[in-house]
Short mmCIF file of C-alpha atoms and ligand atoms in Angstrom, two decimals:
data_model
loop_
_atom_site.label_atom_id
_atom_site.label_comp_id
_atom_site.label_asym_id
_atom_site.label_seq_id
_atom_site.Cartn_x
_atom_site.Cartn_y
_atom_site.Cartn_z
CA UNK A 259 96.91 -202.95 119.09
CA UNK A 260 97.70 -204.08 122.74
CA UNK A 261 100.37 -206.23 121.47
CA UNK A 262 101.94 -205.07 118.32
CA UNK A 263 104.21 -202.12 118.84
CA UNK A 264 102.23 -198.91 118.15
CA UNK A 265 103.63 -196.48 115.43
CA UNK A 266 103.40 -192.90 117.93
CA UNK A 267 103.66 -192.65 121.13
CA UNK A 268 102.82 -189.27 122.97
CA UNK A 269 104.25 -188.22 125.45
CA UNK A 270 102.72 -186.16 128.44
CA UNK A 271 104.11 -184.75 131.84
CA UNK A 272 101.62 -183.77 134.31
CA UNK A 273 102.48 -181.87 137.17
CA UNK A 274 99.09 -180.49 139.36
CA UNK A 275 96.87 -180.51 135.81
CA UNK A 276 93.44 -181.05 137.64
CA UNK A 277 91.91 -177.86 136.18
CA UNK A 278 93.26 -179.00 132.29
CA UNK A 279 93.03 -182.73 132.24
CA UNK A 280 89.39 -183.14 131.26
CA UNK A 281 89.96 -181.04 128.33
CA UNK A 282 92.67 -182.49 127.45
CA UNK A 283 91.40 -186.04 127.44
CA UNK A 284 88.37 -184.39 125.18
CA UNK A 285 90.50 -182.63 122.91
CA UNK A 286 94.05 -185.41 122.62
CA UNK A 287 92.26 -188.73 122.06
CA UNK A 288 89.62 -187.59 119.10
CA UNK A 289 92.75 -185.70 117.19
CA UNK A 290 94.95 -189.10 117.47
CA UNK A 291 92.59 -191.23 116.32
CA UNK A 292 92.05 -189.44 113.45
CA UNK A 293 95.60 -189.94 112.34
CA UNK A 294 94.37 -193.48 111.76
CA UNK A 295 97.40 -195.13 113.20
CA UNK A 296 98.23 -197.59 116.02
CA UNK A 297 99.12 -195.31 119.02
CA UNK A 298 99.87 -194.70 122.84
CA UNK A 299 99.67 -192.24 125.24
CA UNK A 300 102.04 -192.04 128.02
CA UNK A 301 101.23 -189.85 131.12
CA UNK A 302 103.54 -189.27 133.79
CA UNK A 303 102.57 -187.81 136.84
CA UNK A 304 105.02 -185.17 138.09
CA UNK A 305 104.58 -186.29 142.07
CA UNK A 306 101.37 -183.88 141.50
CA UNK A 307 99.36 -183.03 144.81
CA UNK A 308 95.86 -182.31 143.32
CA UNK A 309 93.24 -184.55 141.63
CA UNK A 310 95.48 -185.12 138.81
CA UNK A 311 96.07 -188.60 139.32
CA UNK A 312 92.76 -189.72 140.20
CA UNK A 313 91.49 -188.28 136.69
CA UNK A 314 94.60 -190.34 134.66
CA UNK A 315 93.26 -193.14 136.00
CA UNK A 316 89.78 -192.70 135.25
CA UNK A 317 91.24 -192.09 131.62
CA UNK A 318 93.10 -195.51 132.18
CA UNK A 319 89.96 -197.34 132.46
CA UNK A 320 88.15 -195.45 129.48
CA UNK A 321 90.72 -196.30 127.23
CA UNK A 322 93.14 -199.01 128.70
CA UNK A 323 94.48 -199.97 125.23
CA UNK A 324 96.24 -196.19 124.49
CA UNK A 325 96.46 -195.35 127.56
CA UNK A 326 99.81 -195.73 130.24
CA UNK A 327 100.24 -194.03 133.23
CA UNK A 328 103.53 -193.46 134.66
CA UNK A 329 103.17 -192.30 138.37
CA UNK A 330 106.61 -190.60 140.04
CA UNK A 331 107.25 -190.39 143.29
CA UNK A 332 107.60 -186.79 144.26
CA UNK A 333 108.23 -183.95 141.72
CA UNK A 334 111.42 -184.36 139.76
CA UNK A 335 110.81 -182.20 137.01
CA UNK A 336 109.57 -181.49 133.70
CA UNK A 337 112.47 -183.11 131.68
CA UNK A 338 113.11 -186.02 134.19
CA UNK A 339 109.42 -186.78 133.94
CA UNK A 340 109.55 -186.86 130.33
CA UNK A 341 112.60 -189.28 130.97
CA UNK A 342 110.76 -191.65 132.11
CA UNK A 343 108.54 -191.69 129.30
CA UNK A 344 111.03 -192.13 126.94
CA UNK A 345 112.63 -195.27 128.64
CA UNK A 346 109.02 -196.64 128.76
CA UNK A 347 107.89 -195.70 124.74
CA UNK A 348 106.93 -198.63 122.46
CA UNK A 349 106.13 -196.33 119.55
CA UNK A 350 108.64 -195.78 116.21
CA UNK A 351 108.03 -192.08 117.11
CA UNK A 352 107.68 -189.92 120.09
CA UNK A 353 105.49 -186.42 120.28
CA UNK A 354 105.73 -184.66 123.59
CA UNK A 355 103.43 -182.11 124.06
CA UNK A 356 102.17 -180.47 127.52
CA UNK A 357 99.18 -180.80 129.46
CA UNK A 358 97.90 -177.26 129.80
CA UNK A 359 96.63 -177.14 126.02
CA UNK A 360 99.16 -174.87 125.13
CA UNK A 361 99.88 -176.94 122.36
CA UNK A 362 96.76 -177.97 120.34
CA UNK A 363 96.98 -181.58 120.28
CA UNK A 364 95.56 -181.49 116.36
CA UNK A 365 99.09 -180.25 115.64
CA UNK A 366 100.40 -183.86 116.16
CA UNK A 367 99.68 -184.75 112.70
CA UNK A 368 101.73 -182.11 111.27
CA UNK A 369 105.07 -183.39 113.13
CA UNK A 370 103.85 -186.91 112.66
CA UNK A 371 104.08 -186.24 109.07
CA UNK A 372 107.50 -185.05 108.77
CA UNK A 373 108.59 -187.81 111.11
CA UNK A 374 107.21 -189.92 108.53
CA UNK A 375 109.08 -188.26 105.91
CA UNK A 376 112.21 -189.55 107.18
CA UNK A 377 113.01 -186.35 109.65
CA UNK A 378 114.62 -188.12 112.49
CA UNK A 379 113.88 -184.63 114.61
CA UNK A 380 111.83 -182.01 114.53
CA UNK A 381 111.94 -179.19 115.94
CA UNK A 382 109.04 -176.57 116.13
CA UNK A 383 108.38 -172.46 116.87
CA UNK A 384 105.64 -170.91 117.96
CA UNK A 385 103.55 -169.10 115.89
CA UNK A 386 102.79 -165.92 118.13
CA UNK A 387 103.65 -167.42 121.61
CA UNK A 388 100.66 -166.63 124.30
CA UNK A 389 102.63 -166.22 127.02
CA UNK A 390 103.46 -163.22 129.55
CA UNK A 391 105.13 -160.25 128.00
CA UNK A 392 108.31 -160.91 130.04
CA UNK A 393 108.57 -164.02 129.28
CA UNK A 394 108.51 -163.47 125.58
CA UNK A 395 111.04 -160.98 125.97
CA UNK A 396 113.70 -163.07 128.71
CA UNK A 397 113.25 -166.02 126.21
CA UNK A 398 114.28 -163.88 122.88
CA UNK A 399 117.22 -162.92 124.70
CA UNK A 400 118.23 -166.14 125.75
CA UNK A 401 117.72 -167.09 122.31
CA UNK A 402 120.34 -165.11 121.64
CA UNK A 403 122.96 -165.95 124.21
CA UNK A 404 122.30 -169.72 123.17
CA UNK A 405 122.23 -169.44 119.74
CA UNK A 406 125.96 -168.07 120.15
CA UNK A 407 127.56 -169.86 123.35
CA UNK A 408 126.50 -173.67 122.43
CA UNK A 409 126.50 -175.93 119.70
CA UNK A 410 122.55 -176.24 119.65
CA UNK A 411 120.78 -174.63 116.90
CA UNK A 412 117.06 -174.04 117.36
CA UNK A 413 114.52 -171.54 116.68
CA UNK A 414 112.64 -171.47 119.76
CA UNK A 415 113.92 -173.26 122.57
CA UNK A 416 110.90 -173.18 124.64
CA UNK A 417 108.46 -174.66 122.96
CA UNK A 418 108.12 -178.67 123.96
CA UNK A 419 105.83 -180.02 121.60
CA UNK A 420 108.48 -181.83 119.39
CA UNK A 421 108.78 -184.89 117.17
CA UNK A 422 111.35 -187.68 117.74
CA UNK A 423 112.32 -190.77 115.63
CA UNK A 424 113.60 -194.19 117.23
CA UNK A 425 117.35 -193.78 117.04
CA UNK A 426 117.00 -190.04 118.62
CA UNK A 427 114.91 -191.69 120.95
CA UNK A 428 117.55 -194.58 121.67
CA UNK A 429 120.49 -192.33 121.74
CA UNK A 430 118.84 -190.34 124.19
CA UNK A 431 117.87 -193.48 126.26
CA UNK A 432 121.25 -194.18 126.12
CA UNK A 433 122.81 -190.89 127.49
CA UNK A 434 124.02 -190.80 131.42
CA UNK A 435 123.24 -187.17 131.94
CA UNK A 436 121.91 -185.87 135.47
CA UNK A 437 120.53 -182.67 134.33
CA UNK A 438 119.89 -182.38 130.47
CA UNK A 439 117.01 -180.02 128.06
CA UNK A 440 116.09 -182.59 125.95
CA UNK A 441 115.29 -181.14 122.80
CA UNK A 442 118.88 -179.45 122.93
CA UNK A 443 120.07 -183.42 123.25
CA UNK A 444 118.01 -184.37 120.22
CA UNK A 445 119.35 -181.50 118.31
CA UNK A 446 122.70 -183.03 118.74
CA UNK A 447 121.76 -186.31 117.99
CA UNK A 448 119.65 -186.15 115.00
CA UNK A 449 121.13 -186.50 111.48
CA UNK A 450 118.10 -185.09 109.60
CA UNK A 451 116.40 -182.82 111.74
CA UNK A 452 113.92 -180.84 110.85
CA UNK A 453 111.69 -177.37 112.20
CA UNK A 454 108.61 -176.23 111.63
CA UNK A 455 106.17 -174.30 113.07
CA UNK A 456 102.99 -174.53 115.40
CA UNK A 457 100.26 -173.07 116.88
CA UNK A 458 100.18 -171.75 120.56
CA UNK A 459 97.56 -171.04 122.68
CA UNK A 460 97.07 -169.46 126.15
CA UNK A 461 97.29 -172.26 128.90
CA UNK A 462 94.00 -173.74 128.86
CA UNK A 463 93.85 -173.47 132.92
CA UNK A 464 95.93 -173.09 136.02
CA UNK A 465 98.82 -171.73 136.16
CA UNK A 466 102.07 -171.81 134.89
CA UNK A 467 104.54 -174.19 137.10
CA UNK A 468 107.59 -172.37 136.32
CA UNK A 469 108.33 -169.67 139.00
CA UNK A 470 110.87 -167.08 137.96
CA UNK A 471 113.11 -168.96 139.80
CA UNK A 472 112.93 -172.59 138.35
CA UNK A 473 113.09 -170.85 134.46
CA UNK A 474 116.77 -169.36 135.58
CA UNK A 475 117.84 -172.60 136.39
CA UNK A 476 116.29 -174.14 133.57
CA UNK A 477 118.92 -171.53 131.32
CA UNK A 478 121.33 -172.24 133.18
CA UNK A 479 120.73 -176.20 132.35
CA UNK A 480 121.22 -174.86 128.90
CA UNK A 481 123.88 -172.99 129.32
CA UNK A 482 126.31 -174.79 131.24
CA UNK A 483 124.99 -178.43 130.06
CA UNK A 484 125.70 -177.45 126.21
CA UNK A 485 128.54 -175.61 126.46
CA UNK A 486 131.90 -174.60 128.35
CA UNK A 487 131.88 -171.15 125.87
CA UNK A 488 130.78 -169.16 128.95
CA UNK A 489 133.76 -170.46 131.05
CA UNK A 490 136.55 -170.16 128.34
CA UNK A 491 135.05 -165.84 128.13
CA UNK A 492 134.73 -165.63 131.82
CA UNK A 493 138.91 -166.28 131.63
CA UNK A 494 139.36 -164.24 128.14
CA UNK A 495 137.37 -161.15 130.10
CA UNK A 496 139.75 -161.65 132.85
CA UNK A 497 143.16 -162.14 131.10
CA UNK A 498 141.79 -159.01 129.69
CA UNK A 499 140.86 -156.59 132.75
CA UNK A 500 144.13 -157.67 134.34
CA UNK A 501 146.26 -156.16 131.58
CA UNK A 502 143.71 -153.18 131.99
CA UNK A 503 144.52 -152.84 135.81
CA UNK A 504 148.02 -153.40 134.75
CA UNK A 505 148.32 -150.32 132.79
CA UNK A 506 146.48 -148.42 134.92
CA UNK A 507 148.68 -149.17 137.88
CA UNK A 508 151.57 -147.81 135.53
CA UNK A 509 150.12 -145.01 135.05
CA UNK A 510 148.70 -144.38 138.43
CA UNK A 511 152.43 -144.99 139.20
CA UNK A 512 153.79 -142.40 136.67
CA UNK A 513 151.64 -139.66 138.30
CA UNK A 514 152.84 -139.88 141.83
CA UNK A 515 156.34 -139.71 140.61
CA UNK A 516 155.63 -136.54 138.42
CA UNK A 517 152.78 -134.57 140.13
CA UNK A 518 153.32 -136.00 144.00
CA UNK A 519 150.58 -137.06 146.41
CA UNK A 520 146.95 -136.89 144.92
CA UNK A 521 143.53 -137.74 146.85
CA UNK A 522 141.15 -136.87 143.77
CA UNK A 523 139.15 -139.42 142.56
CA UNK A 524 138.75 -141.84 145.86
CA UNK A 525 135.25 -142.23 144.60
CA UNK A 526 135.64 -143.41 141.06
CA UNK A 527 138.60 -145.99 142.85
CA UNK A 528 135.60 -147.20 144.81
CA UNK A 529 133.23 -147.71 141.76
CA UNK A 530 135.99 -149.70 139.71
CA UNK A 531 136.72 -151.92 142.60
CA UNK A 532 133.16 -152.69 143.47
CA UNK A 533 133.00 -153.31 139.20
CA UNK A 534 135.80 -155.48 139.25
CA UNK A 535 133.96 -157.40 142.76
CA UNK A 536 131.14 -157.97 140.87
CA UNK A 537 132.89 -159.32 138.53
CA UNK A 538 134.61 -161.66 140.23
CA UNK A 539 131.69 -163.05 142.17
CA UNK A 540 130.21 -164.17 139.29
CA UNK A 541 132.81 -165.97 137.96
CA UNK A 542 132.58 -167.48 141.60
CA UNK A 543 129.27 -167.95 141.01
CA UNK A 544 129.98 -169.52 137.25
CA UNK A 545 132.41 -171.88 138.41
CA UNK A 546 130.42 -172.97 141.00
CA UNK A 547 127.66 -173.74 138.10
CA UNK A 548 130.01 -176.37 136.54
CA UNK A 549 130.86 -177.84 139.75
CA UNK A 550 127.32 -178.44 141.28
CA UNK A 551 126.61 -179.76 138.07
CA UNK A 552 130.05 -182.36 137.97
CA UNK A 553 128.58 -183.01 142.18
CA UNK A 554 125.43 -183.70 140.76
CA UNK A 555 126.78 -186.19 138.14
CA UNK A 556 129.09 -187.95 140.58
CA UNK A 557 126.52 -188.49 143.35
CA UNK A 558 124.79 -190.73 140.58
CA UNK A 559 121.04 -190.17 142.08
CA UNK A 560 118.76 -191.42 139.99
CA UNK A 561 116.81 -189.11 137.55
CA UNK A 562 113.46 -190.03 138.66
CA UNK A 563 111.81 -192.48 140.97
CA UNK A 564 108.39 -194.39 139.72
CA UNK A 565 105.80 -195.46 142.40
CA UNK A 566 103.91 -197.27 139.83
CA UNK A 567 102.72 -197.71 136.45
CA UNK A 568 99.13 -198.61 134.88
CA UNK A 569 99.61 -200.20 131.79
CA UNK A 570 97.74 -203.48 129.98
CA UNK A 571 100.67 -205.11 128.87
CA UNK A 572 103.52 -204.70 131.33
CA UNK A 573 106.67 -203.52 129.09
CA UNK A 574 110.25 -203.72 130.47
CA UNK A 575 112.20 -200.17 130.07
CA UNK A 576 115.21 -199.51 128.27
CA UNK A 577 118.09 -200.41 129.66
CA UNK A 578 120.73 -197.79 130.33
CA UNK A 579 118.36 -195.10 131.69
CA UNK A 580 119.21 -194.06 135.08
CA UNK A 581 115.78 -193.85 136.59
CA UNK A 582 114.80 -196.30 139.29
CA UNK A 583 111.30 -198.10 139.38
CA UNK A 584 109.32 -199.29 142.20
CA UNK A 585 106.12 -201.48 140.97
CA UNK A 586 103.61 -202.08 143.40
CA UNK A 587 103.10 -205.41 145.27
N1 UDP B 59 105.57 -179.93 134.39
C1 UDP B 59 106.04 -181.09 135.02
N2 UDP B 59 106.86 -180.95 136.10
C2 UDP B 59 107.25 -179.74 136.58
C3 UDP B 59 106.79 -178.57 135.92
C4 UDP B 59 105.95 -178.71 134.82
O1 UDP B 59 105.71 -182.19 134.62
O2 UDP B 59 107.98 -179.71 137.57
C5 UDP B 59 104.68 -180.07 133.21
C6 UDP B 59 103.37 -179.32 133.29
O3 UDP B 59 102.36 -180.08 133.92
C7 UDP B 59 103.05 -179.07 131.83
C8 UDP B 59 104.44 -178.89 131.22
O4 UDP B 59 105.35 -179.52 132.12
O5 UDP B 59 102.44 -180.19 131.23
C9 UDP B 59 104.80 -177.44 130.99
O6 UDP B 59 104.59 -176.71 132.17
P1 UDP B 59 103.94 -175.26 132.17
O7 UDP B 59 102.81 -175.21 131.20
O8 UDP B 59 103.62 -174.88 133.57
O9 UDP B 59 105.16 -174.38 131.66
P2 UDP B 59 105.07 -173.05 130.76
O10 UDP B 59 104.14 -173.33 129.63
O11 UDP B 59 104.56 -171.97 131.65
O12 UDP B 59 106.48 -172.86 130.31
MG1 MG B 60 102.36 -174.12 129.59
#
């Protein structure tokens, strides 16, 4: 198959996977070739600093003809990574699916299937999610928010084994975003998208790579990247509390005219101006959102940065993407 186009490619982003990757080699390979089709697997290396790139390219050598190797740089991310991929895919379909097992790799076939049905998308949920209790719950709530603040209609946001067909997977070559969720993206793009839903296991080993931290920004990516509905309230919730103050400065006004001079209720003052502060700061705060992320676009840095890749048959990228490559002498 070295030469002909393969029919799936799948897609894998690796960021310090030592502890997983043997498994995962054991487990991935046997379940896609028993889908009996012409395939490839693309791994990119997430600038990890373990083992994890010595063992993709002992995988290289065992099977050289399904195998690519995409090797960033430094760490750029989960979606970049998988950005890279998807400039680099030969395959009528894409399946990404992560490293740490979370997704069992025999669910390809299901997606694969509706893919082949003609589903240009598709989506997935997680049949009960093995992941820490607060992550469950921060993630069902976020749900919510999304589900009503942008245009993006999905299940389960979280979950990244997903299916994508050749135009979703152009379009999305094609798109000049800085910071983007790709599913979201596909969502958009699709014209026949599909959801269904898939296992989930505990991680398989290691730990997870998103700090507290990293999965805020990664809503906020969401948020602000998908919609301007957060904006357009933060000025409806302030149009509103003005006409609030308004009154109350009438009225405030009214009493010091009729009853004279009062001190009472210094305290409660304090509490509604610290409320309104608060406020106010994070509108700050949400403004300055949509700006780093205009700053971000403008500066025109590019998405990723590849140090190399180990592949049979050298394959030139799509163009468009704005990811820069540096191939070894
Ligand atoms: N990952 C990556 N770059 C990053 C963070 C994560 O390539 O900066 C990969 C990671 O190796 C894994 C997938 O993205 O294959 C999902 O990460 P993880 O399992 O840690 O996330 P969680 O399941 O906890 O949401
Ligand atoms: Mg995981």
């Amino acid at each position: 198959m070295n030469d002909t186009a393969p029919v799936l490619s799948v897609v894998i982003p690796v960021y310090n996977e030592e502890e997983v990757l043997p498994t995962l080699f054991e487990r991935l390979y046997p379940a896609l070739d028993a889908l009996g089709r012409p395939y490839e697997v693309l791994f990119v290396n997430d600038g990890s600093r373990d083992g994890s790139v010595a063992l993709l390219k002992d995988q290289f050598r065992r099977r050289p003809a399904e195998t690519r190797v995409i090797l960033l740089q430094v760490n750029f991310g989960q979606h970049a990574a998988i950005l890279a991929a998807f400039a680099r895919a030969r395959g009528a379909y894409l399946i990404t699916l992560d490293a740490d097992l979370q997704n069992p790799p025999e669910e390809v076939g299901k997606l694969l299937r509706e893919l082949e049905a003609g589903h240009d998308y598709v989506g997935t949920w997680r049949a009960n999610r093995q992941d820490l209790w607060w992550r469950r719950i921060a993630s069902q709530f976020v749900n919510l928010i999304r589900e009503r603040m942008t245009p993006i209609k999905m299940t389960d946001h979280g979950c990244m084994l997903r299916g994508y067909a050749r135009s979703v997977i152009d379009a999305i070559n094609a798109t000049r975003e800085n910071v983007t969720f790709i599913p979201a993206l596909a969502s958009l793009y699709a014209a026949n998208p599909t959801e269904i839903e898939v296992k989930h296991d505990e991680r398989a080993a290691g730990a997870s790579k998103y700090s507290l931290y990293r999965l805020i920004r990664l809503t906020f990516d969401l948020m602000t990247g998908f919609s301007t509905v957060p904006l357009q309230a933060f000025s409806l919730a302030g149009l509103v509390l003005s006409m609030l103050s308004g009154a109350l400065v009438v009225y405030l006004l009214g009493r010091r005219l009729v009853l004279g001079p009062e001190v009472d209720g210094v305290f409660t003052l304090f509490a509604i101006v610290f409320f309104f502060l608060g406020i106010a700061l994070f509108g700050i705060g949400l403004l300055g959102e949509y700006i780093g992320r205009i700053y971000v676009q403008v500066r025109q840095r590019p998405r990723y940065i590849i140090g190399a890749v180990l592949e049979q048959t050298p394959h030139v990228p799509a163009a468009g993407t704005n990811g820069i490559e540096r191939r070894a002498p």
